[in-house]
mmCIF file with all atom_site columns, C-alpha atoms in Angstrom:
data_model
loop_
_atom_site.group_PDB
_atom_site.id
_atom_site.type_symbol
_atom_site.label_atom_id
_atom_site.label_alt_id
_atom_site.label_comp_id
_atom_site.label_asym_id
_atom_site.label_entity_id
_atom_site.label_seq_id
_atom_site.pdbx_PDB_ins_code
_atom_site.Cartn_x
_atom_site.Cartn_y
_atom_site.Cartn_z
_atom_site.occupancy
_atom_site.B_iso_or_equiv
_atom_site.pdbx_formal_charge
_atom_site.auth_seq_id
_atom_site.auth_comp_id
_atom_site.auth_asym_id
_atom_site.auth_atom_id
_atom_site.pdbx_PDB_model_num
ATOM 1  C CA . MET A 1 1  ? 24.151 -84.695 92.210  1.00 57.00 ? 1  MET A CA 1
ATOM 2  C CA . VAL A 1 2  ? 23.328 -88.581 93.348  1.00 66.00 ? 2  VAL A CA 1
ATOM 3  C CA . GLY A 1 3  ? 19.785 -89.740 92.423  1.00 71.00 ? 3  GLY A CA 1
ATOM 4  C CA . THR A 1 4  ? 18.993 -86.969 89.838  1.00 85.00 ? 4  THR A CA 1
ATOM 5  C CA . VAL A 1 5  ? 18.189 -87.737 86.467  1.00 89.00 ? 5  VAL A CA 1
ATOM 6  C CA . PRO A 1 6  ? 20.262 -86.194 83.759  1.00 90.00 ? 6  PRO A CA 1
ATOM 7  C CA . ARG A 1 7  ? 18.218 -83.293 81.819  1.00 89.00 ? 7  ARG A CA 1
ATOM 8  C CA . THR A 1 8  ? 18.522 -83.029 78.032  1.00 92.00 ? 8  THR A CA 1
ATOM 9  C CA . PRO A 1 9  ? 19.184 -79.446 76.818  1.00 87.00 ? 9  PRO A CA 1
ATOM 10 C CA . ASP A 1 10 ? 16.808 -77.943 74.791  1.00 90.00 ? 10 ASP A CA 1
ATOM 11 C CA . ARG A 1 11 ? 17.040 -74.879 72.409  1.00 88.00 ? 11 ARG A CA 1
ATOM 12 C CA . ARG A 1 12 ? 17.120 -72.108 74.851  1.00 87.00 ? 12 ARG A CA 1
ATOM 13 C CA . HIS A 1 13 ? 20.169 -73.974 76.458  1.00 82.00 ? 13 HIS A CA 1
ATOM 14 C CA . TRP A 1 14 ? 22.124 -74.374 73.187  1.00 82.00 ? 14 TRP A CA 1
ATOM 15 C CA . ASP A 1 15 ? 21.165 -70.609 72.444  1.00 80.00 ? 15 ASP A CA 1
ATOM 16 C CA . CYS A 1 16 ? 22.640 -69.362 75.472  1.00 79.00 ? 16 CYS A CA 1
ATOM 17 C CA . LEU A 1 17 ? 25.454 -71.194 74.995  1.00 74.00 ? 17 LEU A CA 1
ATOM 18 C CA . ALA A 1 18 ? 26.312 -69.468 71.401  1.00 71.00 ? 18 ALA A CA 1
ATOM 19 C CA . GLN A 1 19 ? 26.020 -66.167 73.142  1.00 75.00 ? 19 GLN A CA 1
ATOM 20 C CA . MET A 1 20 ? 28.740 -67.130 75.362  1.00 85.00 ? 20 MET A CA 1
ATOM 21 C CA . LEU A 1 21 ? 31.659 -65.591 73.289  1.00 93.00 ? 21 LEU A CA 1
ATOM 22 C CA . MET A 1 22 ? 33.303 -62.440 74.021  1.00 95.00 ? 22 MET A CA 1
ATOM 23 C CA . SER A 1 23 ? 35.982 -61.013 71.477  1.00 96.00 ? 23 SER A CA 1
ATOM 24 C CA . PRO A 1 24 ? 39.668 -60.265 72.715  1.00 98.00 ? 24 PRO A CA 1
ATOM 25 C CA . GLU A 1 25 ? 39.042 -56.814 72.161  1.00 97.00 ? 25 GLU A CA 1
ATOM 26 C CA . GLU A 1 26 ? 35.714 -56.771 74.298  1.00 96.00 ? 26 GLU A CA 1
ATOM 27 C CA . PHE A 1 27 ? 37.518 -58.525 77.222  1.00 97.00 ? 27 PHE A CA 1
ATOM 28 C CA . ARG A 1 28 ? 40.652 -56.084 77.041  1.00 97.00 ? 28 ARG A CA 1
ATOM 29 C CA . GLN A 1 29 ? 38.078 -53.198 77.244  1.00 97.00 ? 29 GLN A CA 1
ATOM 30 C CA . TYR A 1 30 ? 36.859 -54.510 80.466  1.00 95.00 ? 30 TYR A CA 1
ATOM 31 C CA . TRP A 1 31 ? 40.073 -56.099 81.756  1.00 96.00 ? 31 TRP A CA 1
ATOM 32 C CA . SER A 1 32 ? 43.866 -54.593 82.058  1.00 96.00 ? 32 SER A CA 1
ATOM 33 C CA . VAL A 1 33 ? 45.519 -58.004 80.838  1.00 97.00 ? 33 VAL A CA 1
ATOM 34 C CA . THR A 1 34 ? 48.515 -58.402 78.682  1.00 97.00 ? 34 THR A CA 1
ATOM 35 C CA . TYR A 1 35 ? 48.841 -60.468 75.934  1.00 98.00 ? 35 TYR A CA 1
ATOM 36 C CA . GLN A 1 36 ? 50.638 -63.072 77.635  1.00 98.00 ? 36 GLN A CA 1
ATOM 37 C CA . GLU A 1 37 ? 47.975 -63.354 80.363  1.00 97.00 ? 37 GLU A CA 1
ATOM 38 C CA . MET A 1 38 ? 45.465 -63.722 77.254  1.00 98.00 ? 38 MET A CA 1
ATOM 39 C CA . ALA A 1 39 ? 47.151 -66.239 75.932  1.00 98.00 ? 39 ALA A CA 1
ATOM 40 C CA . LEU A 1 40 ? 47.174 -68.132 79.616  1.00 98.00 ? 40 LEU A CA 1
ATOM 41 C CA . ILE A 1 41 ? 43.503 -67.734 79.766  1.00 97.00 ? 41 ILE A CA 1
ATOM 42 C CA . CYS A 1 42 ? 42.847 -68.955 76.020  1.00 98.00 ? 42 CYS A CA 1
ATOM 43 C CA . ARG A 1 43 ? 45.401 -72.048 76.808  1.00 97.00 ? 43 ARG A CA 1
ATOM 44 C CA . CYS A 1 44 ? 47.443 -71.301 73.707  1.00 98.00 ? 44 CYS A CA 1
ATOM 45 C CA . SER A 1 45 ? 50.969 -69.732 72.936  1.00 97.00 ? 45 SER A CA 1
ATOM 46 C CA . LEU A 1 46 ? 51.595 -65.919 72.591  1.00 98.00 ? 46 LEU A CA 1
ATOM 47 C CA . ASN A 1 47 ? 51.693 -66.464 69.041  1.00 98.00 ? 47 ASN A CA 1
ATOM 48 C CA . PRO A 1 48 ? 48.185 -66.236 68.086  1.00 98.00 ? 48 PRO A CA 1
ATOM 49 C CA . VAL A 1 49 ? 46.852 -63.699 70.746  1.00 98.00 ? 49 VAL A CA 1
ATOM 50 C CA . ASN A 1 50 ? 49.653 -61.298 68.868  1.00 98.00 ? 50 ASN A CA 1
ATOM 51 C CA . ARG A 1 51 ? 47.803 -62.440 65.613  1.00 98.00 ? 51 ARG A CA 1
ATOM 52 C CA . TRP A 1 52 ? 44.589 -61.500 66.988  1.00 98.00 ? 52 TRP A CA 1
ATOM 53 C CA . PHE A 1 53 ? 45.127 -58.001 67.210  1.00 97.00 ? 53 PHE A CA 1
ATOM 54 C CA . SER A 1 54 ? 47.926 -57.486 64.560  1.00 96.00 ? 54 SER A CA 1
ATOM 55 C CA . LYS A 1 55 ? 46.688 -55.900 60.954  1.00 94.00 ? 55 LYS A CA 1
ATOM 56 C CA . GLY A 1 56 ? 47.104 -57.225 57.748  1.00 92.00 ? 56 GLY A CA 1
ATOM 57 C CA . LYS A 1 57 ? 47.977 -60.238 56.249  1.00 95.00 ? 57 LYS A CA 1
ATOM 58 C CA . ASP A 1 58 ? 49.259 -61.658 59.712  1.00 94.00 ? 58 ASP A CA 1
ATOM 59 C CA . HIS A 1 59 ? 45.793 -61.379 61.178  1.00 96.00 ? 59 HIS A CA 1
ATOM 60 C CA . ARG A 1 60 ? 43.843 -64.493 62.486  1.00 97.00 ? 60 ARG A CA 1
ATOM 61 C CA . GLU A 1 61 ? 40.749 -64.844 64.036  1.00 97.00 ? 61 GLU A CA 1
ATOM 62 C CA . PRO A 1 62 ? 40.509 -66.308 67.303  1.00 97.00 ? 62 PRO A CA 1
ATOM 63 C CA . GLU A 1 63 ? 38.905 -69.906 67.313  1.00 96.00 ? 63 GLU A CA 1
ATOM 64 C CA . PRO A 1 64 ? 35.150 -70.336 69.111  1.00 93.00 ? 64 PRO A CA 1
ATOM 65 C CA . HIS A 1 65 ? 36.780 -71.832 71.927  1.00 95.00 ? 65 HIS A CA 1
ATOM 66 C CA . HIS A 1 66 ? 39.074 -68.931 72.637  1.00 97.00 ? 66 HIS A CA 1
ATOM 67 C CA . LEU A 1 67 ? 35.556 -66.864 72.537  1.00 96.00 ? 67 LEU A CA 1
ATOM 68 C CA . ALA A 1 68 ? 34.147 -68.943 75.119  1.00 94.00 ? 68 ALA A CA 1
ATOM 69 C CA . LEU A 1 69 ? 37.106 -69.057 77.073  1.00 96.00 ? 69 LEU A CA 1
ATOM 70 C CA . LEU A 1 70 ? 37.193 -65.284 77.538  1.00 97.00 ? 70 LEU A CA 1
ATOM 71 C CA . ALA A 1 71 ? 33.378 -65.166 77.889  1.00 94.00 ? 71 ALA A CA 1
ATOM 72 C CA . LEU A 1 72 ? 33.894 -67.336 81.011  1.00 93.00 ? 72 LEU A CA 1
ATOM 73 C CA . THR A 1 73 ? 36.809 -65.917 82.463  1.00 95.00 ? 73 THR A CA 1
ATOM 74 C CA . HIS A 1 74 ? 34.849 -62.489 82.201  1.00 93.00 ? 74 HIS A CA 1
ATOM 75 C CA . GLY A 1 75 ? 31.552 -63.826 83.981  1.00 89.00 ? 75 GLY A CA 1
ATOM 76 C CA . HIS A 1 76 ? 33.923 -65.509 86.759  1.00 89.00 ? 76 HIS A CA 1
ATOM 77 C CA . TRP A 1 77 ? 35.568 -62.592 87.269  1.00 91.00 ? 77 TRP A CA 1
ATOM 78 C CA . LEU A 1 78 ? 32.570 -60.303 87.606  1.00 90.00 ? 78 LEU A CA 1
ATOM 79 C CA . SER A 1 79 ? 31.023 -62.597 89.791  1.00 86.00 ? 79 SER A CA 1
ATOM 80 C CA . TRP A 1 80 ? 34.241 -62.670 92.169  1.00 80.00 ? 80 TRP A CA 1
ATOM 81 C CA . SER A 1 81 ? 34.660 -58.926 92.010  1.00 73.00 ? 81 SER A CA 1
ATOM 82 C CA . HIS A 1 82 ? 30.846 -58.431 93.271  1.00 68.00 ? 82 HIS A CA 1
ATOM 83 C CA . GLU A 1 83 ? 30.951 -61.173 95.840  1.00 56.00 ? 83 GLU A CA 1
ATOM 84 C CA . PRO A 1 84 ? 30.928 -60.127 99.424  1.00 61.00 ? 84 PRO A CA 1
ATOM 85 C CA . GLY A 1 85 ? 34.582 -60.493 101.051 1.00 62.00 ? 85 GLY A CA 1
ATOM 86 C CA . SER A 1 86 ? 32.830 -62.456 103.777 1.00 58.00 ? 86 SER A CA 1
ATOM 87 C CA . ALA A 1 87 ? 31.425 -64.997 101.364 1.00 52.00 ? 87 ALA A CA 1
ATOM 88 C CA . ARG A 1 88 ? 35.037 -65.948 99.845  1.00 55.00 ? 88 ARG A CA 1
ATOM 89 C CA . PRO A 1 89 ? 36.200 -68.179 102.785 1.00 61.00 ? 89 PRO A CA 1
ATOM 90 C CA . LEU A 1 90 ? 32.955 -70.121 102.639 1.00 53.00 ? 90 LEU A CA 1
ATOM 91 C CA . ARG A 1 91 ? 33.269 -70.885 99.032  1.00 53.00 ? 91 ARG A CA 1
ATOM 92 C CA . ALA A 1 92 ? 36.744 -71.926 99.331  1.00 58.00 ? 92 ALA A CA 1
ATOM 93 C CA . GLY A 1 93 ? 36.100 -74.254 102.374 1.00 55.00 ? 93 GLY A CA 1
ATOM 94 C CA . SER A 1 94 ? 33.128 -75.968 100.271 1.00 51.00 ? 94 SER A CA 1
ATOM 95 C CA . ALA A 1 95 ? 35.513 -76.422 97.332  1.00 51.00 ? 95 ALA A CA 1
ATOM 96 C CA . SER A 1 96 ? 37.954 -78.130 99.391  1.00 49.00 ? 96 SER A CA 1
ATOM 97 C CA . ILE A 1 97 ? 35.347 -80.363 101.514 1.00 46.00 ? 97 ILE A CA 1
ATOM 98 C CA . GLN A 1 98 ? 33.894 -81.704 97.723  1.00 45.00 ? 98 GLN A CA 1
ATOM 99 C CA . ALA A 1 99 ? 37.284 -82.254 96.412  1.00 41.00 ? 99 ALA A CA 1
#
């Protein structure tokens, strides 16, 4: 956006960012994905994903950036699934024009 002045984020923006997190369990309740696919979404190897779902001493919590990637993917996939089919070619075309 040429010619616009950058805005300073206020408290509402930062609060919104903090709410953009989704646990792996929540994500899998909504989307039928494999652990390998979740690793792809979270940009990590399969080992951390396996640990997120393991019980006992091997269990690890996902990092905040993993939770954010799951939330972003969820939001994009929801938007995509609710988008009218006629709008998809328009969006795809505008993306190639901007590139």
